Coordinates of N, CA and C in Angstrom, one line a residue:
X24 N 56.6 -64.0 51.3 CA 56.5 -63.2 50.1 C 57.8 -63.2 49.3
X25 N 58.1 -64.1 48.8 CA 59.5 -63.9 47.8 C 59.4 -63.0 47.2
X26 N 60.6 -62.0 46.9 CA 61.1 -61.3 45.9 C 60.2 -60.1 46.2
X27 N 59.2 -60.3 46.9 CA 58.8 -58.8 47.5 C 59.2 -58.0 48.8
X28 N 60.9 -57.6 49.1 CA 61.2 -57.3 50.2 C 61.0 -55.7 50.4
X29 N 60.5 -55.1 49.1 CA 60.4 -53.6 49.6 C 59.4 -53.1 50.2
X30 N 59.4 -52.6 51.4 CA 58.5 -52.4 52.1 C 57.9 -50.9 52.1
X31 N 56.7 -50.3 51.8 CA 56.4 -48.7 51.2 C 55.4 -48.1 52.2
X32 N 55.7 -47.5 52.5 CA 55.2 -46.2 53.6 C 53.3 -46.0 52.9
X33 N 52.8 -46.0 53.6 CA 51.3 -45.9 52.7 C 50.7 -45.4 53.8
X34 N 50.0 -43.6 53.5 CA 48.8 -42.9 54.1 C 47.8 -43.3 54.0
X35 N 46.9 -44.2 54.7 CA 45.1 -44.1 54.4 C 44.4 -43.3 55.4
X36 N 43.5 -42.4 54.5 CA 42.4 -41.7 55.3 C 41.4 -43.0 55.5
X37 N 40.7 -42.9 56.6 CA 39.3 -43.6 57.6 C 38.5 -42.8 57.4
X38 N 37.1 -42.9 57.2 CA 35.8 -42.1 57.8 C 35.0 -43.4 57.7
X39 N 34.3 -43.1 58.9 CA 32.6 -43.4 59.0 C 31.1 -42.5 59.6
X40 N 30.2 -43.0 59.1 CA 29.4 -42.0 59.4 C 27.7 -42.8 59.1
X41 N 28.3 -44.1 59.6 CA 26.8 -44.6 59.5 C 27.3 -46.2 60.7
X42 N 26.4 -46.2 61.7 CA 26.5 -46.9 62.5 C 27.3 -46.9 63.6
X43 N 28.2 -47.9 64.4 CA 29.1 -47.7 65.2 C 30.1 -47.2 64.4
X44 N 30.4 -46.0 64.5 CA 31.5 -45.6 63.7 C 32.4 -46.1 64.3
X45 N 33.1 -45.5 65.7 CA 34.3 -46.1 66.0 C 35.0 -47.7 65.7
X46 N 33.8 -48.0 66.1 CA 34.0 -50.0 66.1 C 34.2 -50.0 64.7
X47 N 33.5 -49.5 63.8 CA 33.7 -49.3 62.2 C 35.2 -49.2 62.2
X48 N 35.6 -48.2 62.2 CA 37.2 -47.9 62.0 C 38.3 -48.8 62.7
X49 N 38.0 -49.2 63.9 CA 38.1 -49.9 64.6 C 38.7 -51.6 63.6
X50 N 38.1 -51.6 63.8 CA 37.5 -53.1 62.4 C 38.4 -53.0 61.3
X51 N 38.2 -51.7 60.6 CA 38.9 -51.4 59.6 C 40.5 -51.8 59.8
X52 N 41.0 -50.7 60.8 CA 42.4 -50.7 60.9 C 43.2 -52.3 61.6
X53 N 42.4 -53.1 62.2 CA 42.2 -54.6 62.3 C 42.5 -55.3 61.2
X54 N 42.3 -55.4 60.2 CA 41.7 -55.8 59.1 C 43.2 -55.3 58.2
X55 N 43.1 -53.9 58.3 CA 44.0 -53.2 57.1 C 45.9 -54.0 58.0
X56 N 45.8 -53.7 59.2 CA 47.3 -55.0 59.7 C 47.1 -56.2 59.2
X57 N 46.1 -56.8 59.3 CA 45.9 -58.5 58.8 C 46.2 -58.7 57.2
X58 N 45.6 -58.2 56.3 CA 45.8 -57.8 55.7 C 46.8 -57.4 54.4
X59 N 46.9 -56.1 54.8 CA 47.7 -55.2 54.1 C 49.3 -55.1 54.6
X60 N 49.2 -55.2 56.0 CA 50.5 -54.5 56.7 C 50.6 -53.8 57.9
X61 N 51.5 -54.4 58.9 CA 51.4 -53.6 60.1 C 51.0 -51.9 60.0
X62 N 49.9 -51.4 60.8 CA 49.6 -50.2 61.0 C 50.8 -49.4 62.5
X63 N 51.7 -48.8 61.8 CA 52.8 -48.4 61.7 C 52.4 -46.7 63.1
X64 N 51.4 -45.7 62.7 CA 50.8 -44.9 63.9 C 49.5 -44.9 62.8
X65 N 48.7 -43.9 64.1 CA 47.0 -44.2 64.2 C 47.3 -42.5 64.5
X66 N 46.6 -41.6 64.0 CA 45.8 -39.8 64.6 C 44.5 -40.6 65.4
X67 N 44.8 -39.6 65.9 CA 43.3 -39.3 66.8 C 41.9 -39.7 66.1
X68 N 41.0 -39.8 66.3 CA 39.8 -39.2 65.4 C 39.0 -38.1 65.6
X69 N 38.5 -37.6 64.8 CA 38.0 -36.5 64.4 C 36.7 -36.6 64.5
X70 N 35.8 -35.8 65.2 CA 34.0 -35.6 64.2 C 33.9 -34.7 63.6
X71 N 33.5 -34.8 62.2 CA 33.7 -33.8 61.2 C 31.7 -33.9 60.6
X72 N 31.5 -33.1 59.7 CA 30.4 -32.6 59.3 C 30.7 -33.7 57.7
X73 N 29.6 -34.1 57.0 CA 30.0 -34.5 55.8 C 30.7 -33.8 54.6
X74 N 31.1 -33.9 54.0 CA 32.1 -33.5 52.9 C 31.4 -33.5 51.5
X75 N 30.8 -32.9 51.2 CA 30.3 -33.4 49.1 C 29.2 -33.7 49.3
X76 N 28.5 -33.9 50.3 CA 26.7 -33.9 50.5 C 26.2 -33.7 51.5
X77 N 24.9 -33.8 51.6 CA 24.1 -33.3 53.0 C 24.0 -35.0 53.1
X78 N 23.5 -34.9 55.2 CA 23.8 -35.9 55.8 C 23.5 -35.4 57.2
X79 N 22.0 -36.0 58.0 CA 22.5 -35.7 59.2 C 23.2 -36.5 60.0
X80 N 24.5 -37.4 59.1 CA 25.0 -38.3 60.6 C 26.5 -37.7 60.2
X81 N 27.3 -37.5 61.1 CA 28.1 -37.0 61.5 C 29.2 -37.7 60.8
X82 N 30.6 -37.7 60.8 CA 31.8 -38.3 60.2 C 32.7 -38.3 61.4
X83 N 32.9 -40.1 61.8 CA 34.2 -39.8 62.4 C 35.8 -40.0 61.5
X84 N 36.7 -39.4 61.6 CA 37.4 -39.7 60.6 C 38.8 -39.7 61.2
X85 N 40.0 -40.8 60.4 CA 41.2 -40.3 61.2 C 42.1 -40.6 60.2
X86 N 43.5 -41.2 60.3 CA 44.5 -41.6 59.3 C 45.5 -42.0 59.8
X87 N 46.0 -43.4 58.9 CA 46.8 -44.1 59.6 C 48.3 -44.5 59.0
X88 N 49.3 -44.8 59.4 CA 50.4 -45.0 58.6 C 50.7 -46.5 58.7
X89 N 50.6 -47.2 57.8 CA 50.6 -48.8 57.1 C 52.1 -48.6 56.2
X90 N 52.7 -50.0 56.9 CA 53.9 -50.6 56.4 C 53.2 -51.6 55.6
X91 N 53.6 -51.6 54.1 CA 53.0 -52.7 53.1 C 54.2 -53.4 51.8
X92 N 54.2 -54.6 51.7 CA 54.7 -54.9 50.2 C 53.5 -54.5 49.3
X93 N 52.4 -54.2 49.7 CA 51.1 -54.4 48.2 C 51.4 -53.2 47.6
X94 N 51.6 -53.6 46.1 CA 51.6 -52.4 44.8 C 50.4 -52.2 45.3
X95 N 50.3 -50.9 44.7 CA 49.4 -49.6 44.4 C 47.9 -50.1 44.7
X96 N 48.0 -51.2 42.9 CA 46.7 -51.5 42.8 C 46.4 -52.6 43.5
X97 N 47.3 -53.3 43.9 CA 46.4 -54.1 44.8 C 46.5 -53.6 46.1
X98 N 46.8 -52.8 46.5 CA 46.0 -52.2 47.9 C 45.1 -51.4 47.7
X99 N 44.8 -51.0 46.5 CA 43.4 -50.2 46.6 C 42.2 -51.5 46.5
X100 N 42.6 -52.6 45.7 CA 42.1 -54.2 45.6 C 41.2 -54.4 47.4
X101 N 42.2 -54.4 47.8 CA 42.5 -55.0 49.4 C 41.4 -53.8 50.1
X102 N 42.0 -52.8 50.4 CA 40.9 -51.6 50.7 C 39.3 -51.7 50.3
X103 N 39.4 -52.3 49.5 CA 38.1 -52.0 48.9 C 37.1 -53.2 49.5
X104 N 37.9 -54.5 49.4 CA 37.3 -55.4 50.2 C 37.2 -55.1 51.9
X105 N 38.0 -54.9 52.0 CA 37.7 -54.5 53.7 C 36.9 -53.8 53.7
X106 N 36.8 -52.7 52.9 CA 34.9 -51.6 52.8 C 34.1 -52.6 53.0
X107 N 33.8 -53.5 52.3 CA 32.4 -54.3 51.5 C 33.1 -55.2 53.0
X108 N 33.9 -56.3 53.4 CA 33.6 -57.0 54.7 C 32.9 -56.1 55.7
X109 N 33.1 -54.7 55.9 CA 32.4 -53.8 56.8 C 30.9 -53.0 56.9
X110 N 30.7 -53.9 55.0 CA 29.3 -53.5 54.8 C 28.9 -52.2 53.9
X111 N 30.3 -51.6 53.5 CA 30.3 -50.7 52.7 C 29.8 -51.0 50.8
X112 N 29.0 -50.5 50.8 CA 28.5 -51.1 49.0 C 29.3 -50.3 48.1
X113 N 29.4 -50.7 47.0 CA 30.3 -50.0 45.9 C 30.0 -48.7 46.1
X114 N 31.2 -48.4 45.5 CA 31.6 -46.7 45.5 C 31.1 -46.4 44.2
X115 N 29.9 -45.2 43.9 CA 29.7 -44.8 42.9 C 30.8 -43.3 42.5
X116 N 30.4 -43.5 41.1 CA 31.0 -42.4 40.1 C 30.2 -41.5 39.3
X117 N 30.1 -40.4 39.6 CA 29.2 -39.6 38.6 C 29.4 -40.3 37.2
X118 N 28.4 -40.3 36.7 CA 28.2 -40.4 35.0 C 28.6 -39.5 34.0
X119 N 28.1 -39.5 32.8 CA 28.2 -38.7 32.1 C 27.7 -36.9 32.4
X120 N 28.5 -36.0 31.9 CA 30.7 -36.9 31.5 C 30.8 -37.1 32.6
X121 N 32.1 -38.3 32.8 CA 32.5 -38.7 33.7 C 33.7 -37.8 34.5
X122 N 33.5 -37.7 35.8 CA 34.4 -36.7 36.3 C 34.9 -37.5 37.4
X123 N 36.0 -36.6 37.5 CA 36.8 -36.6 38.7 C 36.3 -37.2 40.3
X124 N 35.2 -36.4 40.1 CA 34.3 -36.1 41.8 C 33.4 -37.7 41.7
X125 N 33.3 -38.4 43.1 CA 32.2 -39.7 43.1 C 31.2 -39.0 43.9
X126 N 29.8 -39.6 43.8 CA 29.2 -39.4 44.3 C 28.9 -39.5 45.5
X127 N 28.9 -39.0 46.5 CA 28.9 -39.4 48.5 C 27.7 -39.4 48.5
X128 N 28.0 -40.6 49.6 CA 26.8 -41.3 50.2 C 27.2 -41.7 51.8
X129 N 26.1 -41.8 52.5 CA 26.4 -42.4 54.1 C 27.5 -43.8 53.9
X130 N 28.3 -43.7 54.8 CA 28.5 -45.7 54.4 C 29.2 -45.7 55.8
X131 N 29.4 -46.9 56.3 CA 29.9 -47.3 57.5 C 31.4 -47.3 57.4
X132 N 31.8 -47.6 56.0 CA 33.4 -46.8 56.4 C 34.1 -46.7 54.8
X133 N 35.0 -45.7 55.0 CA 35.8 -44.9 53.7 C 37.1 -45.2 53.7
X134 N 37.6 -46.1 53.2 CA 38.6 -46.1 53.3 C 40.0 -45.2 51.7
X135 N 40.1 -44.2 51.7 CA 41.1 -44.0 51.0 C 42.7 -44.0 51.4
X136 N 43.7 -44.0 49.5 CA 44.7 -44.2 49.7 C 45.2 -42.8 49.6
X137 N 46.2 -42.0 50.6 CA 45.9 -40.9 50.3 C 47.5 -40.3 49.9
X138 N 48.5 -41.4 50.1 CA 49.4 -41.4 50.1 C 50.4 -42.7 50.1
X139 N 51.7 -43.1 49.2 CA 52.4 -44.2 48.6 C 53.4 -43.6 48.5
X140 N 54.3 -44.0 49.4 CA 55.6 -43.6 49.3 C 55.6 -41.9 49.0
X141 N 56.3 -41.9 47.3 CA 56.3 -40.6 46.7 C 55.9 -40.7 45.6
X142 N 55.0 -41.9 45.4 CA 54.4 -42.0 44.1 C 53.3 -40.9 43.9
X143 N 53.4 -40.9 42.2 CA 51.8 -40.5 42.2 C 51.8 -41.1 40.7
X144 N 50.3 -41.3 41.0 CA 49.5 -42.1 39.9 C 48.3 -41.5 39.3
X145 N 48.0 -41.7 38.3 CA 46.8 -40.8 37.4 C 46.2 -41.9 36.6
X146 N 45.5 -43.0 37.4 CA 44.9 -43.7 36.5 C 43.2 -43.3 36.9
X147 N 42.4 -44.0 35.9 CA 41.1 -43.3 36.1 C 40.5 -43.7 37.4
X148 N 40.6 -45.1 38.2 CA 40.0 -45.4 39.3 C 41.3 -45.3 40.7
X149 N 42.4 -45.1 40.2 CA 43.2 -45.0 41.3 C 44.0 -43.8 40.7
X150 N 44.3 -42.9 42.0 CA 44.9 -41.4 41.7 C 45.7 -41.1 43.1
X151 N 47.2 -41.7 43.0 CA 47.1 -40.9 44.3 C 48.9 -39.7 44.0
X152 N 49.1 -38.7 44.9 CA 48.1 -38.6 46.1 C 46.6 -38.5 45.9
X153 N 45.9 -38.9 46.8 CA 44.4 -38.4 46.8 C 44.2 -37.1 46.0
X154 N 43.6 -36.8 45.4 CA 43.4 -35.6 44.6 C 42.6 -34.5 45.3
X155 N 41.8 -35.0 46.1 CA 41.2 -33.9 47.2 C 41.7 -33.9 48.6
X156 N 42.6 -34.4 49.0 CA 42.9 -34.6 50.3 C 43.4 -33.1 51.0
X157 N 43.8 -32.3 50.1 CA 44.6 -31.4 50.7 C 42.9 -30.1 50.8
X158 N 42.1 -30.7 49.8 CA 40.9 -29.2 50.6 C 39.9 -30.4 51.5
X159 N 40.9 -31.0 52.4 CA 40.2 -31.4 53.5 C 40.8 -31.8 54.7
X160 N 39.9 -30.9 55.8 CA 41.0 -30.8 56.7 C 40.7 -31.8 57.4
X161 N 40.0 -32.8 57.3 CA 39.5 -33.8 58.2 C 40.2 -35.2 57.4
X162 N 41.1 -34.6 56.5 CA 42.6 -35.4 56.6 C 43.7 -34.6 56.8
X163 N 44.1 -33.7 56.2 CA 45.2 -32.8 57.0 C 45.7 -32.7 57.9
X164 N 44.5 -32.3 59.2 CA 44.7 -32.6 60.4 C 45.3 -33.7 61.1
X165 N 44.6 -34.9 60.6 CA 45.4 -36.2 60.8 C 46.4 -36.6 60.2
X166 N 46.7 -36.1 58.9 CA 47.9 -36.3 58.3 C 48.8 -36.1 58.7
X167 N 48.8 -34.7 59.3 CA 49.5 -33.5 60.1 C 49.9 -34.5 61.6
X168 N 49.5 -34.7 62.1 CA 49.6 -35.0 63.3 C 50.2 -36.4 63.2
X169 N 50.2 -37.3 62.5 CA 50.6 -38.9 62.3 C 52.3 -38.5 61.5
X170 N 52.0 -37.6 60.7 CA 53.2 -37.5 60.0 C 54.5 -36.3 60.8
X171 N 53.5 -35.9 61.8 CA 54.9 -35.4 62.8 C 55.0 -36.2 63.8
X172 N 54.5 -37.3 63.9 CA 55.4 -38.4 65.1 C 55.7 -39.0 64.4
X173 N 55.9 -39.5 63.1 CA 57.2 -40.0 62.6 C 58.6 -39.4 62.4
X174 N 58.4 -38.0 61.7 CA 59.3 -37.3 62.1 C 60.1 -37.0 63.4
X175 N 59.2 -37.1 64.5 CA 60.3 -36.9 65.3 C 60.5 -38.1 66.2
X176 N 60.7 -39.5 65.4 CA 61.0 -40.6 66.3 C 62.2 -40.8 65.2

């Protein structure tokens, strides 16, 4: 990769909640090293209840710390195909008016960026930090927990 030697700290939240979840995430974070960039630590996972809809299948969900050269937008690029090789269908968007919030649906796995260095970005399909991450604790938790063993190594 010439001339791309800076290397950027990148938070992604995981969920699944349709199929083998773990193998799902599993897969994912497989994928997101090949990829994107050595996965740097891994949280626990979580079962969590769904978030923004009803749903009787459960969420497993966790967060991982990825060393990357990919700009912004092309790791949201990159993310997104790893959804869809996992079988994830496009991510919808409420319609008119268009807002903030997408519409949830079951999917075998979620990959968000939930954090970039100390960027933040305000474009209409990429926003980070995550803009909901903090009223949810089924990233927090793992945020919490990945970002104090970096700290104390």
């Amino acid at each position: 990769m010439r001339g791309e030697s800076n290397v950027h700290r990148v938070y992604l939240g995981l969920g699944s909640n349709l199929g083998d979840k773990a193998q799902h995430i599993r897969r994912a974070i497989e994928l997101i090293g090949e990829r994107v960039g050595p996965v740097v630590r891994q949280s626990t996972l979580i079962e969590t209840e769904p978030w923004g809809f009803d749903s009787e299948n459960k969420f497993l969900n966790g967060v991982i710390l990825v060393e990357t050269t990919l700009t912004p937008r092309t790791l949201l690029k990159e993310t997104q195909r790893i959804e869809r090789l996992i079988g994830r269908r496009k991510k919808t968007v409420s319609a008119s008016p268009p807002s903030l919030l997408p519409s949830y649906a079951d999917r075998p796995i979620d990959i968000d960026i939930l954090l970039y260095d100390n960027l933040t970005i305000e474009e209409p399909d990429l926003k980070i930090p995550h803009p909901l991450m903090t009223e949810r604790d089924f990233v927090m938790k793992p945020l919490a927990e990945i970002k104090e063993k970096v700290t104390n190594n």
